Amino acid sequence: MLDSFGRNITYMRISVTELCNLRCRYCMPEEGVCKKAHEDMLTEDELLDAVRAAASLGITKLRVTGGEPLVKKNILSICRRAAAVPGIRELCITTNGTLLPTLAKPLREAGVSRVNISLDTLDAGKYRYISRCGALSQAADGIRAALDAGFEKIKLNAVLIGGFNDDEIPALAELTRRYPLDMRFIELMPMVDNRNFGPEAFIPCAVVLDRLPELVPVPPDGGVARLYRLPGAMGSIGLISPVSAHFCAACNRIRLTADGRIKPCLHSGGEYALKGLDYDGMVEALQHSILCKPSWHGALDAENHSRAGRSMNQIGG
Ligand code: SAM
C-alpha cells in the first residue's frame, strides 16, 4: 500500500515483548520496564490477525524484535505461524543473541531466514558495562550457534557511541573477513532514555570511513544501509545513519508494538490501536495509520531528542 507521500509500505517490525534480559544503557532504563497487564498486550492470535491484515495490504517482510524477542515463551510458535501467512516472503529477527545457543536451530526450522545480532563491543568489560548485566561470552556463543544453524543471512549490529566503541571499528569490521556475516554500524539515536549520553557520544557513521580507508563501496541491497566491503571479506559493512542522513524518503516500514499499537514512524508520536479490533477493524486501522505516516521524523540530534514517546525497547528498534 502506498502512503500519502508515495512510499510503498512493505515491511513491518513487530515487537513481541517490551521485556529484555539485558539493560543496554542507550535503550532501556536501569530498573527495566514495568510489566504491563497481560490483558493489555497483544495475544498470539491477535498478533497473527495483525500480520494477516498487514499482508493483505502488501506487507511482505516481517522483523520480530522487542525488548528481547527470545525471552518470549511462545516465540517459536509466533515465528512458525507468521512465516506461514500468505504474502509473507521474509521473516527476520533482531536479538541480542544470548539465547541463540538453544534457539537458533528451532528458529531456523520455524521459518526465520535472517537474524540480526546486537554486538556493540568485543571487550568483555565494556559489554558488561553497556548492557549493565550481560556477558560477551553468551552473545559470542549465540553468534556461533547462528552460524551453525544455516540462516540465509547473519548481520551484527553495533551502535556507534563516541568515546565508547569508536576505537573498535577496525576490530568489529575485521569480523567480516573471518566469518560469513555482515557488520552494521548504526548511529546512536537520541531517545528519552539516553539523555545522559553527552554530545560526544553522537558520532556520524562517516567516522567508519575515516577509520577504514580501505573500504570499497558496493551496490545497495534494498535496505537503508550504505554498503562497503573490506578487500577479501566474506561479508559487507553497512552504515546506517538515521541521525546524520535520515532515510525517511525511502522508509517502507511500520511498527507494531507489543501492546498492539501501530507506529508508522519510529520517532513520531502517532500511534494507532489494533488491540481489541477484529480482523476487518485491523485492516482499516492499518490503512489509516499508513496514510498518517509523516514525511519525516523531524530534527534528530544531540539537542533534539526523539518524539517517539516511548523508549526503544517499547517500540522495537
Ligand atoms: N533485544 C534485541 C537486540 O538487542 O537486538 C532487539 C531489540 S533492540 C531495541 C533492537 C536494536 O535497536 C538493537 O540493535 C539495538 O542496538 C538498537 N537500539 C536500541 N536503542 C538504540 C538507540 N538509541 N540508537 C540506535 N540503536 C538503538
Tab-separated table of C-alpha atoms and ligand atoms in Angstrom:
chain	number	residue	atom	x	y	z
A	1	MET	CA	0.000	0.000	0.000
A	2	LEU	CA	1.255	3.482	-0.862
A	3	ASP	CA	1.299	6.116	1.868
A	4	SER	CA	0.355	9.762	1.281
A	5	PHE	CA	3.877	10.502	0.027
A	6	GLY	CA	4.005	7.649	-2.495
A	7	ARG	CA	6.182	5.335	-0.391
A	8	ASN	CA	5.338	1.657	-0.807
A	9	ILE	CA	4.936	0.159	2.680
A	10	THR	CA	6.102	-3.458	2.562
A	11	TYR	CA	7.926	-4.010	5.867
A	12	MET	CA	6.502	-4.416	9.388
A	13	ARG	CA	8.630	-4.678	12.510
A	14	ILE	CA	6.873	-6.454	15.337
A	15	SER	CA	7.866	-6.003	18.958
A	16	VAL	CA	6.697	-9.199	20.654
A	17	THR	CA	7.656	-8.063	24.164
A	18	GLU	CA	8.949	-4.973	25.960
A	19	LEU	CA	10.935	-7.161	28.352
A	20	CYS	CA	14.624	-7.888	27.927
A	21	ASN	CA	17.309	-9.902	29.707
A	22	LEU	CA	19.782	-7.008	29.198
A	23	ARG	CA	19.523	-3.326	30.148
A	24	CYS	CA	21.510	-1.567	27.427
A	25	ARG	CA	22.218	1.994	28.533
A	26	TYR	CA	21.058	3.592	25.274
A	27	CYS	CA	17.860	1.547	25.101
A	28	MET	CA	16.323	0.833	28.495
A	29	PRO	CA	16.093	2.271	31.981
A	30	GLU	CA	18.305	0.508	34.551
A	31	GLU	CA	15.325	-0.797	36.530
A	32	GLY	CA	13.838	-2.406	33.390
A	33	VAL	CA	10.247	-1.774	32.411
A	34	CYS	CA	7.069	-2.055	34.422
A	35	LYS	CA	5.489	-5.282	33.304
A	36	LYS	CA	2.149	-4.319	31.749
A	37	ALA	CA	-1.035	-6.243	32.487
A	38	HIS	CA	-1.355	-9.387	30.385
A	39	GLU	CA	-4.726	-8.252	29.031
A	40	ASP	CA	-3.183	-5.027	27.696
A	41	MET	CA	-0.726	-6.887	25.456
A	42	LEU	CA	-1.473	-8.486	22.081
A	43	THR	CA	-2.235	-12.179	22.317
A	44	GLU	CA	-0.584	-14.562	19.879
A	45	ASP	CA	-3.846	-14.878	17.911
A	46	GLU	CA	-4.284	-11.092	17.756
A	47	LEU	CA	-0.693	-10.706	16.600
A	48	LEU	CA	-1.301	-13.240	13.838
A	49	ASP	CA	-4.501	-11.412	12.807
A	50	ALA	CA	-2.436	-8.219	12.609
A	51	VAL	CA	0.127	-9.993	10.396
A	52	ARG	CA	-2.634	-11.314	8.126
A	53	ALA	CA	-4.213	-7.850	7.936
A	54	ALA	CA	-0.837	-6.266	7.152
A	55	ALA	CA	-0.094	-8.907	4.496
A	56	SER	CA	-3.461	-8.155	2.846
A	57	LEU	CA	-2.234	-4.547	2.420
A	58	GLY	CA	1.095	-5.511	0.856
A	59	ILE	CA	3.434	-6.195	3.770
A	60	THR	CA	5.856	-8.899	2.586
A	61	LYS	CA	8.667	-8.652	5.128
A	62	LEU	CA	8.454	-9.025	8.908
A	63	ARG	CA	11.103	-8.442	11.527
A	64	VAL	CA	10.439	-9.804	15.011
A	65	THR	CA	12.086	-7.694	17.682
A	66	GLY	CA	11.479	-6.292	21.167
A	67	GLY	CA	12.576	-5.920	24.020
A	68	GLU	CA	14.322	-9.230	23.584
A	69	PRO	CA	12.142	-11.450	21.373
A	70	LEU	CA	13.804	-14.647	22.551
A	71	VAL	CA	12.599	-14.194	26.158
A	72	LYS	CA	9.035	-14.553	24.850
A	73	LYS	CA	7.849	-18.061	25.753
A	74	ASN	CA	5.822	-18.616	22.571
A	75	ILE	CA	8.402	-17.103	20.195
A	76	LEU	CA	8.748	-20.285	18.111
A	77	SER	CA	5.013	-20.603	17.625
A	78	ILE	CA	4.727	-16.905	16.694
A	79	CYS	CA	7.518	-17.276	14.121
A	80	ARG	CA	6.172	-20.519	12.675
A	81	ARG	CA	2.682	-19.058	12.222
A	82	ALA	CA	3.863	-15.670	10.942
A	83	ALA	CA	6.160	-17.275	8.349
A	84	ALA	CA	3.209	-19.284	7.030
A	85	VAL	CA	0.918	-16.273	6.445
A	86	PRO	CA	0.220	-15.961	2.696
A	87	GLY	CA	2.090	-12.980	1.250
A	88	ILE	CA	4.882	-13.018	3.844
A	89	ARG	CA	8.099	-13.720	1.940
A	90	GLU	CA	10.700	-12.958	4.567
A	91	LEU	CA	10.787	-13.393	8.339
A	92	CYS	CA	13.756	-11.896	10.172
A	93	ILE	CA	14.582	-11.486	13.839
A	94	THR	CA	16.675	-8.977	15.788
A	95	THR	CA	18.118	-10.284	19.041
A	96	ASN	CA	20.934	-9.723	21.484
A	97	GLY	CA	21.897	-13.324	20.715
A	98	THR	CA	22.349	-14.508	24.285
A	99	LEU	CA	19.577	-17.121	23.987
A	100	LEU	CA	20.507	-18.287	20.481
A	101	PRO	CA	22.592	-21.256	21.698
A	102	THR	CA	19.332	-23.120	22.359
A	103	LEU	CA	17.021	-21.268	19.972
A	104	ALA	CA	18.994	-20.719	16.730
A	105	LYS	CA	18.152	-24.082	15.131
A	106	PRO	CA	14.467	-24.125	16.210
A	107	LEU	CA	14.065	-20.553	14.895
A	108	ARG	CA	15.556	-21.543	11.548
A	109	GLU	CA	13.186	-24.534	11.436
A	110	ALA	CA	10.274	-22.232	12.326
A	111	GLY	CA	10.919	-20.220	9.152
A	112	VAL	CA	13.206	-17.386	10.283
A	113	SER	CA	15.543	-16.756	7.356
A	114	ARG	CA	17.706	-13.892	8.618
A	115	VAL	CA	18.991	-12.880	12.004
A	116	ASN	CA	20.484	-9.591	13.243
A	117	ILE	CA	22.508	-9.848	16.437
A	118	SER	CA	23.453	-6.809	18.504
A	119	LEU	CA	27.162	-6.611	19.309
A	120	ASP	CA	28.494	-3.199	20.316
A	121	THR	CA	31.918	-4.268	21.558
A	122	LEU	CA	34.406	-7.153	21.581
A	123	ASP	CA	35.609	-6.294	25.075
A	124	ALA	CA	34.001	-8.319	27.869
A	125	GLY	CA	34.224	-5.476	30.417
A	126	LYS	CA	32.723	-2.950	28.022
A	127	TYR	CA	29.974	-5.401	27.062
A	128	ARG	CA	29.005	-5.802	30.704
A	129	TYR	CA	29.127	-2.009	31.166
A	130	ILE	CA	26.944	-1.105	28.167
A	131	SER	CA	24.415	-3.912	28.743
A	132	ARG	CA	24.549	-3.379	32.538
A	133	CYS	CA	24.288	-7.151	33.137
A	134	GLY	CA	25.215	-9.183	30.034
A	135	ALA	CA	28.169	-11.449	29.256
A	136	LEU	CA	30.031	-11.128	25.954
A	137	SER	CA	30.683	-14.892	26.016
A	138	GLN	CA	26.931	-15.584	25.829
A	139	ALA	CA	26.494	-13.285	22.826
A	140	ALA	CA	29.536	-14.882	21.155
A	141	ASP	CA	28.090	-18.370	21.753
A	142	GLY	CA	24.843	-17.111	20.211
A	143	ILE	CA	26.641	-15.851	17.106
A	144	ARG	CA	28.374	-19.223	16.721
A	145	ALA	CA	25.022	-21.013	17.096
A	146	ALA	CA	23.515	-18.763	14.427
A	147	LEU	CA	26.417	-19.523	12.069
A	148	ASP	CA	25.807	-23.263	12.611
A	149	ALA	CA	22.033	-23.038	12.148
A	150	GLY	CA	22.178	-22.154	8.444
A	151	PHE	CA	20.402	-18.788	8.319
A	152	GLU	CA	20.428	-17.135	4.875
A	153	LYS	CA	21.996	-14.012	6.341
A	154	ILE	CA	23.516	-13.020	9.679
A	155	LYS	CA	24.201	-9.385	10.489
A	156	LEU	CA	25.863	-7.956	13.557
A	157	ASN	CA	24.571	-4.539	14.692
A	158	ALA	CA	26.878	-2.183	16.579
A	159	VAL	CA	25.516	1.115	17.858
A	160	LEU	CA	28.330	3.650	17.390
A	161	ILE	CA	28.983	5.529	20.610
A	162	GLY	CA	31.715	8.165	20.621
A	163	GLY	CA	34.282	7.512	23.361
A	164	PHE	CA	32.924	4.003	23.949
A	165	ASN	CA	33.408	1.829	20.871
A	166	ASP	CA	34.706	4.046	18.054
A	167	ASP	CA	38.188	2.655	18.812
A	168	GLU	CA	36.828	-0.826	17.989
A	169	ILE	CA	35.592	-0.028	14.471
A	170	PRO	CA	38.517	-1.874	12.791
A	171	ALA	CA	38.205	-4.943	15.047
A	172	LEU	CA	34.431	-5.175	14.555
A	173	ALA	CA	34.806	-4.731	10.788
A	174	GLU	CA	37.500	-7.433	10.738
A	175	LEU	CA	34.828	-9.994	11.722
A	176	THR	CA	33.548	-9.800	8.121
A	177	ARG	CA	36.871	-11.234	6.958
A	178	ARG	CA	36.844	-14.065	9.477
A	179	TYR	CA	33.184	-15.131	9.291
A	180	PRO	CA	30.387	-15.187	6.684
A	181	LEU	CA	28.474	-12.345	8.270
A	182	ASP	CA	27.749	-8.669	7.683
A	183	MET	CA	28.571	-5.839	10.068
A	184	ARG	CA	26.271	-2.845	10.500
A	185	PHE	CA	27.264	0.349	12.277
A	186	ILE	CA	24.221	2.314	13.482
A	187	GLU	CA	24.256	5.912	14.693
A	188	LEU	CA	23.121	6.341	18.283
A	189	MET	CA	19.586	7.701	18.193
A	190	PRO	CA	18.723	10.229	20.918
A	191	MET	CA	15.837	8.604	22.800
A	192	VAL	CA	14.297	9.693	26.091
A	193	ASP	CA	16.293	7.033	27.932
A	194	ASN	CA	19.701	8.162	26.749
A	195	ARG	CA	19.559	11.844	27.700
A	196	ASN	CA	22.569	11.117	29.922
A	197	PHE	CA	24.774	10.498	26.856
A	198	GLY	CA	26.756	13.691	26.170
A	199	PRO	CA	27.044	15.240	22.702
A	200	GLU	CA	30.389	13.458	22.182
A	201	ALA	CA	28.530	10.124	22.117
A	202	PHE	CA	26.601	11.053	18.970
A	203	ILE	CA	29.099	10.439	16.181
A	204	PRO	CA	28.232	10.128	12.489
A	205	CYS	CA	28.787	6.910	10.578
A	206	ALA	CA	31.264	8.854	8.443
A	207	VAL	CA	33.880	8.100	11.142
A	208	VAL	CA	33.827	4.475	9.958
A	209	LEU	CA	35.060	5.637	6.534
A	210	ASP	CA	37.809	7.681	8.207
A	211	ARG	CA	38.980	4.685	10.257
A	212	LEU	CA	38.758	2.216	7.369
A	213	PRO	CA	40.078	3.934	4.232
A	214	GLU	CA	40.386	0.545	2.506
A	215	LEU	CA	36.573	0.120	2.376
A	216	VAL	CA	35.239	-0.318	-1.143
A	217	PRO	CA	31.648	0.801	-1.906
A	218	VAL	CA	29.279	-1.972	-3.030
A	219	PRO	CA	25.757	-1.662	-4.525
A	220	PRO	CA	22.830	-1.288	-2.076
A	221	ASP	CA	20.821	-4.414	-1.199
A	222	GLY	CA	17.451	-2.693	-0.877
A	223	GLY	CA	17.972	-1.847	2.810
A	224	VAL	CA	18.714	1.502	4.413
A	225	ALA	CA	22.461	0.922	4.906
A	226	ARG	CA	25.172	2.380	2.654
A	227	LEU	CA	27.268	-0.679	1.871
A	228	TYR	CA	31.005	-1.269	1.676
A	229	ARG	CA	33.364	-4.226	1.796
A	230	LEU	CA	36.857	-4.825	3.111
A	231	PRO	CA	39.097	-6.382	0.446
A	232	GLY	CA	38.827	-10.163	0.711
A	233	ALA	CA	35.949	-10.070	3.199
A	234	MET	CA	33.064	-12.552	3.160
A	235	GLY	CA	30.514	-10.038	4.410
A	236	SER	CA	29.665	-6.391	3.872
A	237	ILE	CA	29.988	-3.377	6.164
A	238	GLY	CA	26.846	-1.224	6.334
A	239	LEU	CA	26.455	2.299	7.636
A	240	ILE	CA	23.013	3.219	8.978
A	241	SER	CA	22.717	6.963	9.557
A	242	PRO	CA	19.270	7.869	10.938
A	243	VAL	CA	20.727	10.985	12.581
A	244	SER	CA	23.289	12.458	10.148
A	245	ALA	CA	21.498	11.498	6.921
A	246	HIS	CA	17.951	10.359	7.592
A	247	PHE	CA	16.357	7.983	5.083
A	248	CYS	CA	12.705	8.959	5.649
A	249	ALA	CA	12.055	9.485	1.913
A	250	ALA	CA	12.799	5.790	1.339
A	251	CYS	CA	11.171	4.491	4.545
A	252	ASN	CA	8.941	1.495	3.777
A	253	ARG	CA	8.286	0.463	7.403
A	254	ILE	CA	5.627	0.458	10.033
A	255	ARG	CA	6.000	-0.888	13.564
A	256	LEU	CA	3.638	-2.954	15.706
A	257	THR	CA	4.214	-2.609	19.454
A	258	ALA	CA	3.740	-5.424	21.951
A	259	ASP	CA	0.678	-3.629	23.337
A	260	GLY	CA	-0.917	-3.646	19.924
A	261	ARG	CA	-0.321	-0.183	18.505
A	262	ILE	CA	0.912	0.700	15.049
A	263	LYS	CA	3.640	3.305	14.942
A	264	PRO	CA	4.010	4.432	11.335
A	265	CYS	CA	7.162	6.413	12.243
A	266	LEU	CA	9.768	5.389	14.818
A	267	HIS	CA	10.463	8.926	16.016
A	268	SER	CA	6.964	10.443	15.840
A	269	GLY	CA	4.275	10.281	18.492
A	270	GLY	CA	1.430	8.977	16.277
A	271	GLU	CA	0.067	5.562	17.363
A	272	TYR	CA	-2.982	3.672	16.109
A	273	ALA	CA	-4.551	0.898	18.207
A	274	LEU	CA	-5.089	-2.589	16.803
A	275	LYS	CA	-5.627	-4.210	20.211
A	276	GLY	CA	-9.289	-5.120	20.665
A	277	LEU	CA	-10.164	-4.901	16.950
A	278	ASP	CA	-11.348	-7.779	14.780
A	279	TYR	CA	-9.573	-8.596	11.505
A	280	ASP	CA	-11.577	-6.083	9.425
A	281	GLY	CA	-11.049	-3.400	12.052
A	282	MET	CA	-7.319	-4.118	11.953
A	283	VAL	CA	-7.211	-3.747	8.162
A	284	GLU	CA	-8.984	-0.397	8.462
A	285	ALA	CA	-6.724	0.844	11.290
A	286	LEU	CA	-3.614	-0.246	9.386
A	287	GLN	CA	-4.766	1.609	6.267
A	288	HIS	CA	-5.414	4.720	8.327
A	289	SER	CA	-2.032	4.503	10.076
A	290	ILE	CA	-0.174	4.111	6.766
A	291	LEU	CA	-1.941	7.166	5.348
A	292	CYS	CA	-0.938	9.095	8.501
A	293	LYS	CA	2.771	8.178	8.174
A	294	PRO	CA	4.606	11.516	8.340
A	295	SER	CA	7.009	12.544	5.569
A	296	TRP	CA	9.950	12.605	8.026
A	297	HIS	CA	10.660	12.312	11.741
A	298	GLY	CA	11.759	15.897	12.323
A	299	ALA	CA	15.152	17.080	13.563
A	300	LEU	CA	17.036	14.383	15.455
A	301	ASP	CA	20.391	15.078	17.090
A	302	ALA	CA	22.057	15.501	20.486
A	303	GLU	CA	19.784	18.516	21.198
A	304	ASN	CA	16.593	17.299	19.522
A	305	HIS	CA	15.522	14.045	21.081
A	306	SER	CA	13.112	11.574	19.524
A	307	ARG	CA	9.439	12.432	19.854
A	308	ALA	CA	8.551	8.718	19.889
A	309	GLY	CA	7.044	8.980	23.379
A	310	ARG	CA	8.394	5.522	24.231
A	311	SER	CA	11.779	4.002	24.869
A	312	MET	CA	13.355	1.869	22.150
A	313	ASN	CA	12.570	-1.431	23.873
A	314	GLN	CA	8.871	-0.436	23.900
A	315	ILE	CA	8.865	0.293	20.183
A	316	GLY	CA	11.046	-2.420	18.739
A	317	GLY	CA	14.237	-0.809	17.450
B	1	SAM	N1	16.935	-7.051	22.171
B	1	SAM	C1	17.180	-7.101	20.777
B	1	SAM	C2	18.579	-6.625	20.429
B	1	SAM	O1	19.345	-6.337	21.344
B	1	SAM	O2	18.920	-6.610	19.256
B	1	SAM	C3	16.136	-6.413	19.918
B	1	SAM	C4	15.624	-5.097	20.371
B	1	SAM	S1	16.761	-3.748	20.267
B	1	SAM	C5	15.702	-2.422	20.730
B	1	SAM	C6	16.925	-3.595	18.515
B	1	SAM	C7	18.089	-2.784	18.030
B	1	SAM	O3	17.899	-1.439	18.408
B	1	SAM	C8	19.433	-3.212	18.577
B	1	SAM	O4	20.326	-3.441	17.518
B	1	SAM	C9	19.860	-2.025	19.401
B	1	SAM	O5	21.236	-1.892	19.416
B	1	SAM	C10	19.155	-0.896	18.683
B	1	SAM	N2	18.993	0.307	19.513
B	1	SAM	C11	18.386	0.422	20.692
B	1	SAM	N3	18.439	1.686	21.154
B	1	SAM	C12	19.082	2.400	20.201
B	1	SAM	C13	19.458	3.766	20.056
B	1	SAM	N4	19.170	4.661	20.993
B	1	SAM	N5	20.111	4.141	18.936
B	1	SAM	C14	20.420	3.237	17.975
B	1	SAM	N6	20.084	1.939	18.035
B	1	SAM	C15	19.443	1.522	19.137
